[in-house]
CSV table of C-alpha atoms in Angstrom, one decimal:
chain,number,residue,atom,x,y,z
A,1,UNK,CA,12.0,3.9,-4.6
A,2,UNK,CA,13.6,4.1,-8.2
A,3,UNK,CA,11.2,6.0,-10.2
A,4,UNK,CA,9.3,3.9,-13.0
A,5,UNK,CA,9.9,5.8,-16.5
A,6,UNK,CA,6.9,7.2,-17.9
A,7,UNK,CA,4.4,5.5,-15.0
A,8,UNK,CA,5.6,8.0,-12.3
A,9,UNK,CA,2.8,7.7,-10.1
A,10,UNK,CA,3.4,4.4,-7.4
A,11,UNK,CA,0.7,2.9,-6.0
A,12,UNK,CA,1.0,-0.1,-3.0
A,13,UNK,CA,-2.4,-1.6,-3.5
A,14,UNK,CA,-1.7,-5.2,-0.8
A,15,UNK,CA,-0.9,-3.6,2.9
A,16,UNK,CA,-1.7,-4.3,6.3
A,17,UNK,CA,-1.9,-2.2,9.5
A,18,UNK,CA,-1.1,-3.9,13.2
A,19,UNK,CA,-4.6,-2.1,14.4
A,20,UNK,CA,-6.7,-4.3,12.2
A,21,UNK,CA,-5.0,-7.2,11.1
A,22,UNK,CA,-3.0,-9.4,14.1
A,23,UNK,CA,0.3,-10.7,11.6
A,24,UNK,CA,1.0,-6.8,11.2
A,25,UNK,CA,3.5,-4.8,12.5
A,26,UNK,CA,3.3,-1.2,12.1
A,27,UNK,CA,0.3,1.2,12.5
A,28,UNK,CA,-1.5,3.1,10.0
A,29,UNK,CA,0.4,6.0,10.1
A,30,UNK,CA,3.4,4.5,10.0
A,31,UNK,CA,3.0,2.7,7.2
A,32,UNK,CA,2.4,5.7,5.2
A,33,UNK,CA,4.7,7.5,6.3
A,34,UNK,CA,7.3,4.6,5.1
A,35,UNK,CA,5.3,4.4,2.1
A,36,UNK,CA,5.8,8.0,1.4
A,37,UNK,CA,9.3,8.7,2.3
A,38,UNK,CA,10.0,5.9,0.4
A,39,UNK,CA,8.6,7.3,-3.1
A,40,UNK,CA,4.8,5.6,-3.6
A,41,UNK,CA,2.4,8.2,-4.4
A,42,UNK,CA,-0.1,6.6,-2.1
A,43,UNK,CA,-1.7,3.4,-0.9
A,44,UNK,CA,-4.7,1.2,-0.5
A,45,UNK,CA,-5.0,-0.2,3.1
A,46,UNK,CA,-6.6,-3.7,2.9
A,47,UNK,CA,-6.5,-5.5,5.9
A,48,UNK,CA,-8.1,-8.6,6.9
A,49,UNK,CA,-11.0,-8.7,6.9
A,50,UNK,CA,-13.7,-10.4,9.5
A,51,UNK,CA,-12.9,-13.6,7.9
A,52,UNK,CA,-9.4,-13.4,7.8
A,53,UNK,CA,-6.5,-12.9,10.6
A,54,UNK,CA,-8.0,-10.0,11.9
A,55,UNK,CA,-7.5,-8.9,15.6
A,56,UNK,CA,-11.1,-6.6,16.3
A,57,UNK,CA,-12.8,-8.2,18.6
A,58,UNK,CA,-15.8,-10.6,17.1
A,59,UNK,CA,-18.1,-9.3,19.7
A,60,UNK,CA,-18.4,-6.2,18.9
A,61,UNK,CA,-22.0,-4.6,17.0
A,62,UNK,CA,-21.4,-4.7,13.4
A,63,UNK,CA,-21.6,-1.1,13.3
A,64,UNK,CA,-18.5,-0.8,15.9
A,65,UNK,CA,-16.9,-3.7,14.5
A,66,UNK,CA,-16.6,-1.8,11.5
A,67,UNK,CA,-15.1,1.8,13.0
A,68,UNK,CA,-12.9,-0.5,14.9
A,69,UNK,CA,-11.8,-2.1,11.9
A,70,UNK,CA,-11.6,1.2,9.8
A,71,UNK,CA,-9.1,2.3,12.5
A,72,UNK,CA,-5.7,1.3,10.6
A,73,UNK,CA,-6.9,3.1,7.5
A,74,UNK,CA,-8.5,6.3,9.5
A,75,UNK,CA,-4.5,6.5,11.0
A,76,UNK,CA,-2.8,5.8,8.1
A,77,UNK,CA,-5.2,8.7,6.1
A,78,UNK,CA,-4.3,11.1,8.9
A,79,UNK,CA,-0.9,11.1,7.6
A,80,UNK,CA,-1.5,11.3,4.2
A,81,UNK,CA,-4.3,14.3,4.6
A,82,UNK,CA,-1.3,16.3,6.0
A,83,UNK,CA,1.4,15.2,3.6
A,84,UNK,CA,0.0,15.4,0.3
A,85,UNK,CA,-0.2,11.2,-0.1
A,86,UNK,CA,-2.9,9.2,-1.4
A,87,UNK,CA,-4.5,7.1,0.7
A,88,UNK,CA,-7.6,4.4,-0.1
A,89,UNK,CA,-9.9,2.1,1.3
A,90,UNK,CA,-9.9,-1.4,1.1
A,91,UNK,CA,-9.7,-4.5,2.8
A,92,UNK,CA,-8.9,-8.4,2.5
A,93,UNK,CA,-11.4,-10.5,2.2
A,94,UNK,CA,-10.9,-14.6,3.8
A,95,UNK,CA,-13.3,-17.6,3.2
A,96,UNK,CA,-11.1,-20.0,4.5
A,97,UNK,CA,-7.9,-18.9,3.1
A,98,UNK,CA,-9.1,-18.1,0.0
A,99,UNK,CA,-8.7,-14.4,-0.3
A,100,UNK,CA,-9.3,-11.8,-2.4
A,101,UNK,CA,-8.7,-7.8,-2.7
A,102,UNK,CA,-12.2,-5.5,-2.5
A,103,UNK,CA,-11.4,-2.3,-3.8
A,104,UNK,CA,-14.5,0.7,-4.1
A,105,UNK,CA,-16.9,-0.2,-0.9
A,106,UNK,CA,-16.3,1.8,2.2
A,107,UNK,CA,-16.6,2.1,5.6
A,108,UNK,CA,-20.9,3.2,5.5
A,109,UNK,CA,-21.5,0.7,2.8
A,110,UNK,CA,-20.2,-2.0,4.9
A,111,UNK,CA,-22.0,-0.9,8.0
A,112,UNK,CA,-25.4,-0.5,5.7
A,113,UNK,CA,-24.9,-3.6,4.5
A,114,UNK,CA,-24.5,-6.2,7.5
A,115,UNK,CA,-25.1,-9.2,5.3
A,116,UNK,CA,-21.6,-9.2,3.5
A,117,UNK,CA,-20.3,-10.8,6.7
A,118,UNK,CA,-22.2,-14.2,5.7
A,119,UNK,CA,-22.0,-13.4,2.1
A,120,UNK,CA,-20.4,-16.7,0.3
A,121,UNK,CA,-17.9,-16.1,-2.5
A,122,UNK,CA,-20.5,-15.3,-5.6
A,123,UNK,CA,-22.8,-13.4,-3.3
A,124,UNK,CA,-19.9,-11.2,-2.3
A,125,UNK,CA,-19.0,-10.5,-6.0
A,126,UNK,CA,-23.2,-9.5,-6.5
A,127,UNK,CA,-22.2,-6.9,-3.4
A,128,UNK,CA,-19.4,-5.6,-4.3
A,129,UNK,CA,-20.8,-4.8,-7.7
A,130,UNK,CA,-23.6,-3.4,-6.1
A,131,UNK,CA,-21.4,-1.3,-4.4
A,132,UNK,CA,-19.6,0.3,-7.0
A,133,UNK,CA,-16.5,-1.9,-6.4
A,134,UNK,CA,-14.1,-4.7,-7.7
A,135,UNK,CA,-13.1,-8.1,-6.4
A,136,UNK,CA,-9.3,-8.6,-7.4
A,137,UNK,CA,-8.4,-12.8,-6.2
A,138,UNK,CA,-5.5,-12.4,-4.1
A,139,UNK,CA,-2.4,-14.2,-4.3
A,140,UNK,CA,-4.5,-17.4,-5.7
A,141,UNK,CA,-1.6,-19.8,-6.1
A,142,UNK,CA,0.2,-19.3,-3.1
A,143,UNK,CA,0.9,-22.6,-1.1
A,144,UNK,CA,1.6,-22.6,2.6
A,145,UNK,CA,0.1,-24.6,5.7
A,146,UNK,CA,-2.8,-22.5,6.5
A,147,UNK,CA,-4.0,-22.8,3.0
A,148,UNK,CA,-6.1,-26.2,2.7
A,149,UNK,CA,-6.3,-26.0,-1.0
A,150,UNK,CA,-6.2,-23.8,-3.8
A,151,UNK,CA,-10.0,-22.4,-5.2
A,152,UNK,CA,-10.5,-20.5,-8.4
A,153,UNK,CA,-13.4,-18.4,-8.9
A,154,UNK,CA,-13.2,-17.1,-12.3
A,155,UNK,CA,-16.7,-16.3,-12.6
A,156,UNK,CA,-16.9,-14.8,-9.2
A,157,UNK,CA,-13.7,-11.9,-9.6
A,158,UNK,CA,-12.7,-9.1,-11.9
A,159,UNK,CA,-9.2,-9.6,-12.0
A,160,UNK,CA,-6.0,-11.3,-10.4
A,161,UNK,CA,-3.2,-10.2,-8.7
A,162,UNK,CA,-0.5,-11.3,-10.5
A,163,UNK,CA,2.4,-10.0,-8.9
A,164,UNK,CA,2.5,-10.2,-5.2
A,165,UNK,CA,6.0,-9.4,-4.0
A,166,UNK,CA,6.2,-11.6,-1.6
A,167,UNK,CA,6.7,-14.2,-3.6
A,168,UNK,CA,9.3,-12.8,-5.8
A,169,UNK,CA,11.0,-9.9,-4.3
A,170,UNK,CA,14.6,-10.6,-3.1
A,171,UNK,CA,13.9,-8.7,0.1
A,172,UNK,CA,10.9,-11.3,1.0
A,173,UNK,CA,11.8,-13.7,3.2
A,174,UNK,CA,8.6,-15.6,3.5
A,175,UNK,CA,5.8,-17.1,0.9
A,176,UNK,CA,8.8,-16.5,-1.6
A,177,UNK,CA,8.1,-18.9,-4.8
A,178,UNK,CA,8.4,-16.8,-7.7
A,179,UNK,CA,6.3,-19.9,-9.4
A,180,UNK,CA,3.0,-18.6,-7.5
A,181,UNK,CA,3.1,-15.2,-9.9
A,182,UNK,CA,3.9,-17.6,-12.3
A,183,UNK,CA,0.8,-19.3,-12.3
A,184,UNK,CA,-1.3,-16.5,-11.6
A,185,UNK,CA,-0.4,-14.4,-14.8
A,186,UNK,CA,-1.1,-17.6,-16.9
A,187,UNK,CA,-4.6,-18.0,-14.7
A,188,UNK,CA,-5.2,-14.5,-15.8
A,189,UNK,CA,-4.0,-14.5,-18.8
A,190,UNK,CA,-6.5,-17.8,-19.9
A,191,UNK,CA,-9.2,-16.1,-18.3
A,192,UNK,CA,-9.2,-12.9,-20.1
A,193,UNK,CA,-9.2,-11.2,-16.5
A,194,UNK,CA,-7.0,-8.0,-15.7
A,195,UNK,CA,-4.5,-8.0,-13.5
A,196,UNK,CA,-2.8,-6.2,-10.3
A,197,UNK,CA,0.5,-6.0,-8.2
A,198,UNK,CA,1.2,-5.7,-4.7
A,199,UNK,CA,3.6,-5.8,-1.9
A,200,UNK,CA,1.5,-8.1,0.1
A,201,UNK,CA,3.3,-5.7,3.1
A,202,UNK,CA,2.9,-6.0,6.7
A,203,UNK,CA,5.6,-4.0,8.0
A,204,UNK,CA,7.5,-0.5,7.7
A,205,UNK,CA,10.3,-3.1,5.7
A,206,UNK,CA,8.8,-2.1,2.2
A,207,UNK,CA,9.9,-4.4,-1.1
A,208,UNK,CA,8.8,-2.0,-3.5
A,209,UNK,CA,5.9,-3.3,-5.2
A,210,UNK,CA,2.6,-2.0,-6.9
A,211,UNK,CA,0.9,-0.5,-9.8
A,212,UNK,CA,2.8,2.5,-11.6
A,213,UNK,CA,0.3,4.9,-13.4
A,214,UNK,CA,0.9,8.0,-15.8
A,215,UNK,CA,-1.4,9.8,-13.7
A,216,UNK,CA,-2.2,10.3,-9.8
A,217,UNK,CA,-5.0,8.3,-8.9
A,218,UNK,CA,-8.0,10.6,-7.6
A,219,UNK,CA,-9.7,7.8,-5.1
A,220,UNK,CA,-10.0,4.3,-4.7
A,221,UNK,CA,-13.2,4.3,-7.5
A,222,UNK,CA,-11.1,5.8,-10.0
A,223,UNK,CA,-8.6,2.8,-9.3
A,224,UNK,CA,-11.1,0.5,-9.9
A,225,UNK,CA,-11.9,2.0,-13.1
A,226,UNK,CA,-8.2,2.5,-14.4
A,227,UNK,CA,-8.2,-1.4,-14.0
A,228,UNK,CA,-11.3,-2.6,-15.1
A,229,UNK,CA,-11.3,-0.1,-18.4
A,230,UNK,CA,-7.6,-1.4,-19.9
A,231,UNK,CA,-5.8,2.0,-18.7
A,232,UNK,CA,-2.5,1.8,-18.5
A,233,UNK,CA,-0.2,1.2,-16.3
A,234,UNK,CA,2.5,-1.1,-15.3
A,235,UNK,CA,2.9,-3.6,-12.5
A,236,UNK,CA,6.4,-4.3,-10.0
A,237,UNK,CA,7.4,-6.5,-7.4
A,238,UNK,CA,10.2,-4.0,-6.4
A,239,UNK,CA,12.7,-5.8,-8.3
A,240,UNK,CA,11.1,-5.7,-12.2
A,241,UNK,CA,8.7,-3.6,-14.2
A,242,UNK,CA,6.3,-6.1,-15.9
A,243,UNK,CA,3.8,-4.8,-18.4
A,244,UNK,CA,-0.3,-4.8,-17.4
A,245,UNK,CA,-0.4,-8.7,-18.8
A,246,UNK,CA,2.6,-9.7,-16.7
A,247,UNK,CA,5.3,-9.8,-19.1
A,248,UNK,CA,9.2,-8.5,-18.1
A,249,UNK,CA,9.7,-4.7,-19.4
């Protein structure tokens, strides 16, 4: 990974581990261990949640559900525990298709708090908040056939992902409409919200995007707070640097 002058510090903050979410290839550890060799400083693990393509089985107590589900995040921490890598908790949120990124509530908040499961949209932001956390609206113009329609929830979300690389990198080969960042940087941009990149990744094949800081990252809480209080940092799709409001460095 070609190092990002003055933002040294890489972040992937939009990946996915085969033991939690079923489109995924590659387990936990691997994926860091790509991420890593490849030059990130760390990742945020953010698979799909229990309303997204997620492959822990539904009949499970919520309490296993949930240590089930942690699985692809426990692995891919493992590796980065013993190799001096970052790694964060996360996860991808689905209502329908509609998905967003929730950053800063972990593994014994969600098993305290059994009622995110049948939380709608706005009473997931009240959580979330409640939590300590952020709710980032992922990839909110992308169009493809499982997506019925395209919601926006201003109100309800802290910021946008304005880069995902899938739809821009020229190693993608699938969602890849550079017009969906496009859209989502304007959307930001007209709604005052902050925004984030990510690789959108579901395999060991890594494109290259994320969030480039000046300084390492000291959990996923202090990621939530480098976005939410205007610190700054850049934002890549692999391919180009683009400044914290999406414009081409």
């Amino acid at each position: 990974m070609t190092q990002i002058k003055d933002y040294p510090y890489l972040y992937e903050t939009h990946l996915h581990t085969n033991q939690s979410s079923a489109c995924a290839h590659n387990s936990g550890y691997e994926m860091a261990k790509a991420a890593h060799e490849a030059g990130y400083t760390g990742i945020i693990v953010t698979d799909h949640n229990w309303g997204g393509n997620n492959c822990i089985d539904s009949s499970l107590s919520w309490k296993d559900w949930v240590l089930e589900f942690s699985k692809g995040y426990l692995d891919a921490k493992s590796y980065g525990d013993s190799h001096d890598f970052d790694v964060f908790f996360g996860y991808e949120a689905g209502y329908n298709a509609t998905e967003f990124l929730i950053y800063g509530a972990d593994t014994d908040w969600l098993i305290a708090h059994p009622e995110i499961r049948t939380a709608t949209i706005e009473q997931q932001f009240d959580l979330i908040h409640d939590a300590g956390g952020m709710v980032i609206h992922a990839h909110p113009f992308r169009e493809e056939w499982y997506i019925p329609e395209i919601r926006l929830f201003p109100d309800y979300v802290d910021g946008v992902e304005g880069i995902n690389a899938t739809h821009s990198s020229r190693k993608s080969t699938s969602h890849n409409k550079t017009e969906f960042d496009d859209k989502a940087v304007q959307y930001a941009r007209e709604h005052h919200l902050p925004m984030t990149a990510g690789s959108d990744i579901h395999s060991t094949y890594l494109f290259g995007g994320g969030m480039a800081f000046k300084r390492r990252l000291t959990s996923v809480q202090d990621f939530c707070s480098a976005v939410l209080s205007d610190e700054d940092y850049v934002l890549t799709n692999g391919d180009f640097v683009f400044d914290k409001y999406g414009s081409k460095k």
